[in-house]
Amino acid sequence: MEETRNSITDIWGPRTGYEGPWPIRVDEQLTEPAENWVQSACVLCSNGCGLDIGVKDGRIVGVRGRAQDRVNHGRLGPKGLHGWQANHSPDRLTTPLIRRHGQLQPATWDEAMSLIVDTSKQLIREHTAGALGFYTSGQLFIEDYYTLGVLGKAGLGTPHMDGNTRLCTATAAAALKISFGTDGQPGSYTDLNTTEAVLLVGHNMASQQTVLWARILDRLAGPNPPQLVVIDPRRTYTAEKATVHLAPRVGTNLAVLNGLLHLLIEHDYLHHEFIKAHTVGYAELRQTVEKWTPERVEALSGVPAEQLLAAALIIGTSKTLVSTALQGVYQSMQATAAAVQINNIHLLRGLIGSPGNAILQMNGQPTSQNTRECGADGDLPGFRNWGNPAHIQELATLWNVDPDKIPHWAPPTHAMQIWRYCETGSIKLLWIQATNPAVSMPELARIRRILRQKDLLVVVQDAFLTETAQLADVVLPAALWGEKTGTFTNTDRTVHLSYKAIDPPGEARADLDIFLDYARRMDFRDKDGQPLIKWSTPEEAFEAWKACSKGRPCDYSGLSYAKLTGGSGIQWPCNEQYPDGATHLYTDHEFNTHADYCETYGYDLVTGTEKQPEEYKAQDPKGKAFLKAADYEPPHEEPDEQYPLWFTTGRVVYHFHTRTKTGRAKALHEAAPEGFVQLSAEDAACYGIREGDLVEVTSRRGQATEPARIGGIEPGLVFMPFHYGYWDQDQDPPRAANELTLTEWDPVSKQPHFKYAAVRIRKV
Ligand SMILES: Nc1nc2c(c(=O)[nH]1)N[C@H]1C(S)=C(S)[C@@H](COP(=O)(O)OP(=O)(O)OC[C@H]3O[C@@H](n4cnc5c(=O)[nH]c(N)nc54)[C@H](O)[C@@H]3O)O[C@H]1N2
Ligand SMILES: Nc1nc2c(c(=O)[nH]1)N[C@H]1C(S)=C(S)[C@@H](COP(=O)(O)OP(=O)(O)OC[C@H]3O[C@@H](n4cnc5c(=O)[nH]c(N)nc54)[C@H](O)[C@@H]3O)O[C@H]1N2
Ligand code: SF4
Ligand SMILES: [Mo]
């Protein structure tokens, strides 16, 4: 065993203090010496660290960070260093399975695909393609998503396709579209190298993007360290390093952010010329935030007025600012409205499109950016606007199909609605890829009930017999990262190519090959009777995607497999204008809001009502950004006598989601073998609970039991990680956090509310 450090006990590794270029440090983890190294990048979070896969005798033996990669400069975190072990887990799926007489039994690929194809054709005949739904992922590759998007939109013509990205980064996309016209992060990770201040809202970066956090820790250890403002109700690893930590009650982000905006305006920390020349909506914003005085914010959120002032001073006077938002915003009350206020901070101060200034409406999953770009998530490929007939025509021309084939008579169906259509019976085939909703969706008892419905054919495409696959009718064994070639894009628009290093086990197949097989068997054709999907390899799929992206903000046309091989990942847009990619969007402060270019005509942030195209065109902002205001609304469920405590959920550093990978990596499993219920010392004393006692948590929807962990959280609030599902549904007592969560979602982004609910607790 060779390792450059024990990343379980030393999560971020040694400090390399700096200001300016971030020093290189190469992290490595090997179980035995590698015979050859294959270029890739990590797929265990949105940071997208460049790495090489070490191979010996056809097996992965370890990984090493890529020194030349712009994202990580060689560093890797605990998940990246250990997660690959899941590839060699003995319980990988190696053949398709079909449910016969109630039992999942091995089948051939031909049997499994024929069953899916015959059912699809029959449903289309009897009900139209609207009877078919796709619930995909933020963990496949561009080549997979684009192929899926084309076969769904131009082959089948079903509007029911979305990703688990709805649970993850739908709000990031919505907030970027609403403020700037289209999706796409304005800044870069490199802005952290020089920035004077960092604002992290509902984002525990230290735990969830450990290598990005190392970039900040190293700044803190160097000359001119930045000041940090952290907004999180828990005292997280991230909050421990804050200059100012605001710990608001869950669900009150909008009040706190409106309070900060109010102070920026009151103290005139504004860039007046920028606001005038490059934004619309200032007067309304000013009016909306006016009443959010520090005292009022304190009364509602519990954040002391003087702390709010201290935070406003930092974000109001720093010459540069990097802000991030993640699930504490996206999965909490008024998600899009709150995320947009972070954009507003930057717009009021003109801190955008220049070095040191970034808004990172963070992604979570490694490839969720691509689900959005390729239109596998309820958007159209290339950030096109489903309400703009010219954009539909562009796609129809590209794919050589009739524009009417492409569903655009109403917004694409979002995931929460897809599940609802399954529940009510109008969707009769649900094809789930690379996601484990029986653990990750809210209100699990309902999800299990839907998956078990007799008139719903459930197809699950995964590498393991997950909690979801156990309830499927057809299971397709998939190749994992390292066993297939493809590209993906991280939060700061950096595109990486990941090469196949080893063969998948047994008969497991690459996702792309499964989609291509389906398209071939369904015999999808274009207008000239030629096969609709004209590619058969990952590289050809990438070339097809490049053509689709050309001229749009996410322009990949200057990239190629060759260009992505050998060096660092490269940021989009990459085209004739930016042959080596672009670190900043909007350098000229010209935004993507032109009526003929924008991805959305806008929403009412409180009700979610979509604006009509005519209305937008009549007031075409022509490149100005939107300052969009929204007033606070109370959460949909609040503690009462029966359920007196607030409940929230999230992650721990050692596990990724439902642990299908990290639970199968020895060191990560042993570092966090079980879940917990985190509560304050005050609440623990009140209920007579000691560290490690089993605590039963009950909400209106279900129950979960885990041991107590005391401290680091505001009184009145209970936290559970959502990683721990069942292995055996009929044996284990319920312990998943999502037994308790709500089926409610943001009116604009449609992202579900995992971050608040009302519960009661009891010592078992
Ligand atoms: N180790 C690890 N890393 C990961 C992942 C993982 O599973 N494990 N998953 C990846 C993915 S897909 C994602 S989406 C990201 C998620 O990364 P994060 O968003 O950082 O993770 P969470 O723990 O879900 O939520 C962040 C914080 O939100 C806080 N919070 C809860 N309610 C509120 C609220 O109302 N307001 C505010 N301001 N804060 C609140 C919680 O206390 C929590 O600390 O992580 C990515 N990285
Ligand atoms: N309570 C609560 N619930 C949450 C959250 C929360 O904070 N709180 N966070 C939400 C968020 S942000 C997210 S992203 C979701 C994540 O929830 P899920 O998407 O359910 O998470 P994973 O466990 O990553 O599931 C991915 C599945 O894909 C499989 N897989 C991996 N690679 C491949 C591949 O290449 N091909 C195929 N076919 N399969 C593959 C894995 O084996 C695994 O079963 O959970 C959401 N749920
Ligand atoms: S920070 Fe994210 S991408 Fe980088 S090694 Fe860790 S899990 Fe992988
Ligand atoms: Mo996520």
JSON list of N, CA and C in Angstrom, two decimals, residues 99-161:
[
{"chain": "A", "resi": 99, "resn": "ARG", "atom": "N", "xyz": [-37.80, -9.51, -13.61]},
{"chain": "A", "resi": 99, "resn": "ARG", "atom": "CA", "xyz": [-38.66, -10.04, -12.55]},
{"chain": "A", "resi": 99, "resn": "ARG", "atom": "C", "xyz": [-39.62, -11.06, -13.15]},
{"chain": "A", "resi": 100, "resn": "ARG", "atom": "N", "xyz": [-39.51, -12.29, -12.63]},
{"chain": "A", "resi": 100, "resn": "ARG", "atom": "CA", "xyz": [-40.40, -13.37, -13.08]},
{"chain": "A", "resi": 100, "resn": "ARG", "atom": "C", "xyz": [-40.99, -14.01, -11.83]},
{"chain": "A", "resi": 101, "resn": "HIS", "atom": "N", "xyz": [-42.30, -14.15, -11.81]},
{"chain": "A", "resi": 101, "resn": "HIS", "atom": "CA", "xyz": [-43.00, -14.71, -10.64]},
{"chain": "A", "resi": 101, "resn": "HIS", "atom": "C", "xyz": [-42.54, -14.02, -9.36]},
{"chain": "A", "resi": 102, "resn": "GLY", "atom": "N", "xyz": [-42.41, -12.69, -9.42]},
{"chain": "A", "resi": 102, "resn": "GLY", "atom": "CA", "xyz": [-42.08, -11.93, -8.23]},
{"chain": "A", "resi": 102, "resn": "GLY", "atom": "C", "xyz": [-40.60, -11.85, -7.90]},
{"chain": "A", "resi": 103, "resn": "GLN", "atom": "N", "xyz": [-39.76, -12.65, -8.57]},
{"chain": "A", "resi": 103, "resn": "GLN", "atom": "CA", "xyz": [-38.32, -12.66, -8.25]},
{"chain": "A", "resi": 103, "resn": "GLN", "atom": "C", "xyz": [-37.50, -12.09, -9.39]},
{"chain": "A", "resi": 104, "resn": "LEU", "atom": "N", "xyz": [-36.45, -11.33, -9.05]},
{"chain": "A", "resi": 104, "resn": "LEU", "atom": "CA", "xyz": [-35.51, -10.89, -10.09]},
{"chain": "A", "resi": 104, "resn": "LEU", "atom": "C", "xyz": [-34.61, -12.06, -10.45]},
{"chain": "A", "resi": 105, "resn": "GLN", "atom": "N", "xyz": [-34.62, -12.42, -11.76]},
{"chain": "A", "resi": 105, "resn": "GLN", "atom": "CA", "xyz": [-33.82, -13.57, -12.20]},
{"chain": "A", "resi": 105, "resn": "GLN", "atom": "C", "xyz": [-32.92, -13.17, -13.37]},
{"chain": "A", "resi": 106, "resn": "PRO", "atom": "N", "xyz": [-31.74, -13.80, -13.47]},
{"chain": "A", "resi": 106, "resn": "PRO", "atom": "CA", "xyz": [-30.82, -13.48, -14.56]},
{"chain": "A", "resi": 106, "resn": "PRO", "atom": "C", "xyz": [-31.48, -13.68, -15.93]},
{"chain": "A", "resi": 107, "resn": "ALA", "atom": "N", "xyz": [-31.11, -12.80, -16.87]},
{"chain": "A", "resi": 107, "resn": "ALA", "atom": "CA", "xyz": [-31.66, -12.87, -18.22]},
{"chain": "A", "resi": 107, "resn": "ALA", "atom": "C", "xyz": [-30.57, -12.45, -19.19]},
{"chain": "A", "resi": 108, "resn": "THR", "atom": "N", "xyz": [-30.81, -12.67, -20.49]},
{"chain": "A", "resi": 108, "resn": "THR", "atom": "CA", "xyz": [-29.82, -12.21, -21.47]},
{"chain": "A", "resi": 108, "resn": "THR", "atom": "C", "xyz": [-30.12, -10.74, -21.80]},
{"chain": "A", "resi": 109, "resn": "TRP", "atom": "N", "xyz": [-29.15, -10.08, -22.41]},
{"chain": "A", "resi": 109, "resn": "TRP", "atom": "CA", "xyz": [-29.37, -8.70, -22.86]},
{"chain": "A", "resi": 109, "resn": "TRP", "atom": "C", "xyz": [-30.51, -8.65, -23.87]},
{"chain": "A", "resi": 110, "resn": "ASP", "atom": "N", "xyz": [-30.55, -9.65, -24.74]},
{"chain": "A", "resi": 110, "resn": "ASP", "atom": "CA", "xyz": [-31.60, -9.64, -25.75]},
{"chain": "A", "resi": 110, "resn": "ASP", "atom": "C", "xyz": [-32.98, -9.73, -25.09]},
{"chain": "A", "resi": 111, "resn": "GLU", "atom": "N", "xyz": [-33.12, -10.59, -24.09]},
{"chain": "A", "resi": 111, "resn": "GLU", "atom": "CA", "xyz": [-34.41, -10.71, -23.40]},
{"chain": "A", "resi": 111, "resn": "GLU", "atom": "C", "xyz": [-34.78, -9.38, -22.72]},
{"chain": "A", "resi": 112, "resn": "ALA", "atom": "N", "xyz": [-33.79, -8.80, -22.03]},
{"chain": "A", "resi": 112, "resn": "ALA", "atom": "CA", "xyz": [-34.08, -7.56, -21.27]},
{"chain": "A", "resi": 112, "resn": "ALA", "atom": "C", "xyz": [-34.43, -6.42, -22.22]},
{"chain": "A", "resi": 113, "resn": "MET", "atom": "N", "xyz": [-33.63, -6.23, -23.26]},
{"chain": "A", "resi": 113, "resn": "MET", "atom": "CA", "xyz": [-33.88, -5.11, -24.18]},
{"chain": "A", "resi": 113, "resn": "MET", "atom": "C", "xyz": [-35.17, -5.34, -24.97]},
{"chain": "A", "resi": 114, "resn": "SER", "atom": "N", "xyz": [-35.44, -6.60, -25.33]},
{"chain": "A", "resi": 114, "resn": "SER", "atom": "CA", "xyz": [-36.68, -6.88, -26.07]},
{"chain": "A", "resi": 114, "resn": "SER", "atom": "C", "xyz": [-37.89, -6.52, -25.21]},
{"chain": "A", "resi": 115, "resn": "LEU", "atom": "N", "xyz": [-37.80, -6.86, -23.93]},
{"chain": "A", "resi": 115, "resn": "LEU", "atom": "CA", "xyz": [-38.92, -6.55, -23.04]},
{"chain": "A", "resi": 115, "resn": "LEU", "atom": "C", "xyz": [-39.15, -5.03, -22.98]},
{"chain": "A", "resi": 116, "resn": "ILE", "atom": "N", "xyz": [-38.06, -4.27, -22.86]},
{"chain": "A", "resi": 116, "resn": "ILE", "atom": "CA", "xyz": [-38.20, -2.80, -22.77]},
{"chain": "A", "resi": 116, "resn": "ILE", "atom": "C", "xyz": [-38.73, -2.25, -24.10]},
{"chain": "A", "resi": 117, "resn": "VAL", "atom": "N", "xyz": [-38.19, -2.74, -25.20]},
{"chain": "A", "resi": 117, "resn": "VAL", "atom": "CA", "xyz": [-38.57, -2.22, -26.51]},
{"chain": "A", "resi": 117, "resn": "VAL", "atom": "C", "xyz": [-40.01, -2.62, -26.85]},
{"chain": "A", "resi": 118, "resn": "ASP", "atom": "N", "xyz": [-40.38, -3.86, -26.60]},
{"chain": "A", "resi": 118, "resn": "ASP", "atom": "CA", "xyz": [-41.76, -4.29, -26.89]},
{"chain": "A", "resi": 118, "resn": "ASP", "atom": "C", "xyz": [-42.76, -3.49, -26.06]},
{"chain": "A", "resi": 119, "resn": "THR", "atom": "N", "xyz": [-42.42, -3.30, -24.78]},
{"chain": "A", "resi": 119, "resn": "THR", "atom": "CA", "xyz": [-43.32, -2.53, -23.92]},
{"chain": "A", "resi": 119, "resn": "THR", "atom": "C", "xyz": [-43.41, -1.09, -24.42]},
{"chain": "A", "resi": 120, "resn": "SER", "atom": "N", "xyz": [-42.26, -0.49, -24.78]},
{"chain": "A", "resi": 120, "resn": "SER", "atom": "CA", "xyz": [-42.27, 0.88, -25.28]},
{"chain": "A", "resi": 120, "resn": "SER", "atom": "C", "xyz": [-43.19, 0.99, -26.49]},
{"chain": "A", "resi": 121, "resn": "LYS", "atom": "N", "xyz": [-43.01, 0.08, -27.44]},
{"chain": "A", "resi": 121, "resn": "LYS", "atom": "CA", "xyz": [-43.81, 0.16, -28.68]},
{"chain": "A", "resi": 121, "resn": "LYS", "atom": "C", "xyz": [-45.29, -0.01, -28.41]},
{"chain": "A", "resi": 122, "resn": "GLN", "atom": "N", "xyz": [-45.61, -0.95, -27.54]},
{"chain": "A", "resi": 122, "resn": "GLN", "atom": "CA", "xyz": [-47.02, -1.18, -27.21]},
{"chain": "A", "resi": 122, "resn": "GLN", "atom": "C", "xyz": [-47.63, 0.06, -26.52]},
{"chain": "A", "resi": 123, "resn": "LEU", "atom": "N", "xyz": [-46.87, 0.66, -25.59]},
{"chain": "A", "resi": 123, "resn": "LEU", "atom": "CA", "xyz": [-47.39, 1.84, -24.88]},
{"chain": "A", "resi": 123, "resn": "LEU", "atom": "C", "xyz": [-47.58, 3.00, -25.84]},
{"chain": "A", "resi": 124, "resn": "ILE", "atom": "N", "xyz": [-46.63, 3.17, -26.78]},
{"chain": "A", "resi": 124, "resn": "ILE", "atom": "CA", "xyz": [-46.76, 4.26, -27.75]},
{"chain": "A", "resi": 124, "resn": "ILE", "atom": "C", "xyz": [-48.01, 4.04, -28.61]},
{"chain": "A", "resi": 125, "resn": "ARG", "atom": "N", "xyz": [-48.23, 2.79, -29.02]},
{"chain": "A", "resi": 125, "resn": "ARG", "atom": "CA", "xyz": [-49.41, 2.48, -29.81]},
{"chain": "A", "resi": 125, "resn": "ARG", "atom": "C", "xyz": [-50.68, 2.80, -29.05]},
{"chain": "A", "resi": 126, "resn": "GLU", "atom": "N", "xyz": [-50.72, 2.38, -27.79]},
{"chain": "A", "resi": 126, "resn": "GLU", "atom": "CA", "xyz": [-51.97, 2.50, -27.02]},
{"chain": "A", "resi": 126, "resn": "GLU", "atom": "C", "xyz": [-52.17, 3.87, -26.38]},
{"chain": "A", "resi": 127, "resn": "HIS", "atom": "N", "xyz": [-51.06, 4.52, -26.02]},
{"chain": "A", "resi": 127, "resn": "HIS", "atom": "CA", "xyz": [-51.20, 5.76, -25.23]},
{"chain": "A", "resi": 127, "resn": "HIS", "atom": "C", "xyz": [-50.39, 6.94, -25.74]},
{"chain": "A", "resi": 128, "resn": "THR", "atom": "N", "xyz": [-49.54, 6.84, -26.71]},
{"chain": "A", "resi": 128, "resn": "THR", "atom": "CA", "xyz": [-48.52, 7.81, -27.15]},
{"chain": "A", "resi": 128, "resn": "THR", "atom": "C", "xyz": [-47.26, 7.68, -26.28]},
{"chain": "A", "resi": 129, "resn": "ALA", "atom": "N", "xyz": [-46.20, 8.36, -26.74]},
{"chain": "A", "resi": 129, "resn": "ALA", "atom": "CA", "xyz": [-44.91, 8.30, -26.03]},
{"chain": "A", "resi": 129, "resn": "ALA", "atom": "C", "xyz": [-45.00, 8.96, -24.66]},
{"chain": "A", "resi": 130, "resn": "GLY", "atom": "N", "xyz": [-46.08, 9.68, -24.41]},
{"chain": "A", "resi": 130, "resn": "GLY", "atom": "CA", "xyz": [-46.29, 10.29, -23.09]},
{"chain": "A", "resi": 130, "resn": "GLY", "atom": "C", "xyz": [-46.44, 9.26, -21.98]},
{"chain": "A", "resi": 131, "resn": "ALA", "atom": "N", "xyz": [-46.54, 7.98, -22.31]},
{"chain": "A", "resi": 131, "resn": "ALA", "atom": "CA", "xyz": [-46.60, 6.94, -21.28]},
{"chain": "A", "resi": 131, "resn": "ALA", "atom": "C", "xyz": [-45.21, 6.49, -20.84]},
{"chain": "A", "resi": 132, "resn": "LEU", "atom": "N", "xyz": [-44.17, 7.07, -21.48]},
{"chain": "A", "resi": 132, "resn": "LEU", "atom": "CA", "xyz": [-42.79, 6.70, -21.13]},
{"chain": "A", "resi": 132, "resn": "LEU", "atom": "C", "xyz": [-42.11, 7.84, -20.38]},
{"chain": "A", "resi": 133, "resn": "GLY", "atom": "N", "xyz": [-41.47, 7.51, -19.26]},
{"chain": "A", "resi": 133, "resn": "GLY", "atom": "CA", "xyz": [-40.75, 8.51, -18.49]},
{"chain": "A", "resi": 133, "resn": "GLY", "atom": "C", "xyz": [-39.32, 8.08, -18.24]},
{"chain": "A", "resi": 134, "resn": "PHE", "atom": "N", "xyz": [-38.43, 9.08, -18.19]},
{"chain": "A", "resi": 134, "resn": "PHE", "atom": "CA", "xyz": [-37.01, 8.82, -17.94]},
{"chain": "A", "resi": 134, "resn": "PHE", "atom": "C", "xyz": [-36.56, 9.63, -16.73]},
{"chain": "A", "resi": 135, "resn": "TYR", "atom": "N", "xyz": [-35.96, 8.93, -15.77]},
{"chain": "A", "resi": 135, "resn": "TYR", "atom": "CA", "xyz": [-35.41, 9.61, -14.59]},
{"chain": "A", "resi": 135, "resn": "TYR", "atom": "C", "xyz": [-33.92, 9.31, -14.58]},
{"chain": "A", "resi": 136, "resn": "THR", "atom": "N", "xyz": [-33.15, 10.31, -15.06]},
{"chain": "A", "resi": 136, "resn": "THR", "atom": "CA", "xyz": [-31.72, 10.08, -15.23]},
{"chain": "A", "resi": 136, "resn": "THR", "atom": "C", "xyz": [-30.92, 10.76, -14.15]},
{"chain": "A", "resi": 137, "resn": "SER", "atom": "N", "xyz": [-29.70, 11.14, -14.43]},
{"chain": "A", "resi": 137, "resn": "SER", "atom": "CA", "xyz": [-28.72, 11.33, -13.36]},
{"chain": "A", "resi": 137, "resn": "SER", "atom": "C", "xyz": [-27.89, 12.59, -13.55]},
{"chain": "A", "resi": 138, "resn": "GLY", "atom": "N", "xyz": [-27.02, 12.82, -12.58]},
{"chain": "A", "resi": 138, "resn": "GLY", "atom": "CA", "xyz": [-25.96, 13.82, -12.70]},
{"chain": "A", "resi": 138, "resn": "GLY", "atom": "C", "xyz": [-24.62, 13.12, -12.63]},
{"chain": "A", "resi": 139, "resn": "GLN", "atom": "N", "xyz": [-24.62, 11.83, -13.04]},
{"chain": "A", "resi": 139, "resn": "GLN", "atom": "CA", "xyz": [-23.39, 11.04, -12.89]},
{"chain": "A", "resi": 139, "resn": "GLN", "atom": "C", "xyz": [-23.02, 10.26, -14.16]},
{"chain": "A", "resi": 140, "resn": "LEU", "atom": "N", "xyz": [-23.72, 10.53, -15.27]},
{"chain": "A", "resi": 140, "resn": "LEU", "atom": "CA", "xyz": [-23.32, 9.90, -16.53]},
{"chain": "A", "resi": 140, "resn": "LEU", "atom": "C", "xyz": [-22.37, 10.86, -17.27]},
{"chain": "A", "resi": 141, "resn": "PHE", "atom": "N", "xyz": [-22.11, 10.59, -18.53]},
{"chain": "A", "resi": 141, "resn": "PHE", "atom": "CA", "xyz": [-21.20, 11.42, -19.31]},
{"chain": "A", "resi": 141, "resn": "PHE", "atom": "C", "xyz": [-22.00, 12.22, -20.36]},
{"chain": "A", "resi": 142, "resn": "ILE", "atom": "N", "xyz": [-21.35, 13.27, -20.90]},
{"chain": "A", "resi": 142, "resn": "ILE", "atom": "CA", "xyz": [-21.98, 14.10, -21.93]},
{"chain": "A", "resi": 142, "resn": "ILE", "atom": "C", "xyz": [-22.52, 13.22, -23.06]},
{"chain": "A", "resi": 143, "resn": "GLU", "atom": "N", "xyz": [-21.71, 12.28, -23.50]},
{"chain": "A", "resi": 143, "resn": "GLU", "atom": "CA", "xyz": [-22.05, 11.42, -24.64]},
{"chain": "A", "resi": 143, "resn": "GLU", "atom": "C", "xyz": [-23.34, 10.65, -24.35]},
{"chain": "A", "resi": 144, "resn": "ASP", "atom": "N", "xyz": [-23.50, 10.22, -23.09]},
{"chain": "A", "resi": 144, "resn": "ASP", "atom": "CA", "xyz": [-24.71, 9.49, -22.68]},
{"chain": "A", "resi": 144, "resn": "ASP", "atom": "C", "xyz": [-25.93, 10.43, -22.69]},
{"chain": "A", "resi": 145, "resn": "TYR", "atom": "N", "xyz": [-25.76, 11.57, -22.05]},
{"chain": "A", "resi": 145, "resn": "TYR", "atom": "CA", "xyz": [-26.91, 12.49, -21.91]},
{"chain": "A", "resi": 145, "resn": "TYR", "atom": "C", "xyz": [-27.39, 12.99, -23.26]},
{"chain": "A", "resi": 146, "resn": "TYR", "atom": "N", "xyz": [-26.42, 13.34, -24.11]},
{"chain": "A", "resi": 146, "resn": "TYR", "atom": "CA", "xyz": [-26.83, 13.90, -25.39]},
{"chain": "A", "resi": 146, "resn": "TYR", "atom": "C", "xyz": [-27.59, 12.85, -26.19]},
{"chain": "A", "resi": 147, "resn": "THR", "atom": "N", "xyz": [-27.09, 11.63, -26.18]},
{"chain": "A", "resi": 147, "resn": "THR", "atom": "CA", "xyz": [-27.77, 10.55, -26.89]},
{"chain": "A", "resi": 147, "resn": "THR", "atom": "C", "xyz": [-29.17, 10.33, -26.32]},
{"chain": "A", "resi": 148, "resn": "LEU", "atom": "N", "xyz": [-29.26, 10.31, -25.00]},
{"chain": "A", "resi": 148, "resn": "LEU", "atom": "CA", "xyz": [-30.55, 10.14, -24.34]},
{"chain": "A", "resi": 148, "resn": "LEU", "atom": "C", "xyz": [-31.49, 11.29, -24.69]},
{"chain": "A", "resi": 149, "resn": "GLY", "atom": "N", "xyz": [-30.94, 12.52, -24.65]},
{"chain": "A", "resi": 149, "resn": "GLY", "atom": "CA", "xyz": [-31.76, 13.69, -24.96]},
{"chain": "A", "resi": 149, "resn": "GLY", "atom": "C", "xyz": [-32.33, 13.60, -26.37]},
{"chain": "A", "resi": 150, "resn": "VAL", "atom": "N", "xyz": [-31.50, 13.23, -27.33]},
{"chain": "A", "resi": 150, "resn": "VAL", "atom": "CA", "xyz": [-31.96, 13.16, -28.73]},
{"chain": "A", "resi": 150, "resn": "VAL", "atom": "C", "xyz": [-32.98, 12.04, -28.89]},
{"chain": "A", "resi": 151, "resn": "LEU", "atom": "N", "xyz": [-32.71, 10.87, -28.30]},
{"chain": "A", "resi": 151, "resn": "LEU", "atom": "CA", "xyz": [-33.66, 9.78, -28.51]},
{"chain": "A", "resi": 151, "resn": "LEU", "atom": "C", "xyz": [-34.99, 10.08, -27.82]},
{"chain": "A", "resi": 152, "resn": "GLY", "atom": "N", "xyz": [-34.92, 10.78, -26.68]},
{"chain": "A", "resi": 152, "resn": "GLY", "atom": "CA", "xyz": [-36.16, 11.12, -25.97]},
{"chain": "A", "resi": 152, "resn": "GLY", "atom": "C", "xyz": [-36.96, 12.19, -26.70]},
{"chain": "A", "resi": 153, "resn": "LYS", "atom": "N", "xyz": [-36.26, 13.22, -27.20]},
{"chain": "A", "resi": 153, "resn": "LYS", "atom": "CA", "xyz": [-36.95, 14.38, -27.77]},
{"chain": "A", "resi": 153, "resn": "LYS", "atom": "C", "xyz": [-37.30, 14.19, -29.25]},
{"chain": "A", "resi": 154, "resn": "ALA", "atom": "N", "xyz": [-36.34, 13.64, -30.02]},
{"chain": "A", "resi": 154, "resn": "ALA", "atom": "CA", "xyz": [-36.58, 13.54, -31.47]},
{"chain": "A", "resi": 154, "resn": "ALA", "atom": "C", "xyz": [-36.94, 12.12, -31.90]},
{"chain": "A", "resi": 155, "resn": "GLY", "atom": "N", "xyz": [-36.67, 11.14, -31.03]},
{"chain": "A", "resi": 155, "resn": "GLY", "atom": "CA", "xyz": [-37.02, 9.76, -31.36]},
{"chain": "A", "resi": 155, "resn": "GLY", "atom": "C", "xyz": [-38.41, 9.44, -30.82]},
{"chain": "A", "resi": 156, "resn": "LEU", "atom": "N", "xyz": [-38.53, 9.48, -29.50]},
{"chain": "A", "resi": 156, "resn": "LEU", "atom": "CA", "xyz": [-39.82, 9.17, -28.88]},
{"chain": "A", "resi": 156, "resn": "LEU", "atom": "C", "xyz": [-40.77, 10.36, -28.92]},
{"chain": "A", "resi": 157, "resn": "GLY", "atom": "N", "xyz": [-40.23, 11.55, -28.58]},
{"chain": "A", "resi": 157, "resn": "GLY", "atom": "CA", "xyz": [-41.09, 12.72, -28.46]},
{"chain": "A", "resi": 157, "resn": "GLY", "atom": "C", "xyz": [-41.84, 12.73, -27.14]},
{"chain": "A", "resi": 158, "resn": "THR", "atom": "N", "xyz": [-41.16, 12.28, -26.06]},
{"chain": "A", "resi": 158, "resn": "THR", "atom": "CA", "xyz": [-41.81, 12.38, -24.74]},
{"chain": "A", "resi": 158, "resn": "THR", "atom": "C", "xyz": [-41.28, 13.60, -23.99]},
{"chain": "A", "resi": 159, "resn": "PRO", "atom": "N", "xyz": [-42.18, 14.35, -23.35]},
{"chain": "A", "resi": 159, "resn": "PRO", "atom": "CA", "xyz": [-41.71, 15.47, -22.53]},
{"chain": "A", "resi": 159, "resn": "PRO", "atom": "C", "xyz": [-41.25, 15.04, -21.15]},
{"chain": "A", "resi": 160, "resn": "HIS", "atom": "N", "xyz": [-41.41, 13.73, -20.82]},
{"chain": "A", "resi": 160, "resn": "HIS", "atom": "CA", "xyz": [-41.16, 13.28, -19.45]},
{"chain": "A", "resi": 160, "resn": "HIS", "atom": "C", "xyz": [-39.74, 12.76, -19.28]},
{"chain": "A", "resi": 161, "resn": "MET", "atom": "N", "xyz": [-38.78, 13.68, -19.25]},
{"chain": "A", "resi": 161, "resn": "MET", "atom": "CA", "xyz": [-37.39, 13.29, -19.02]},
{"chain": "A", "resi": 161, "resn": "MET", "atom": "C", "xyz": [-36.75, 14.32, -18.10]}
]
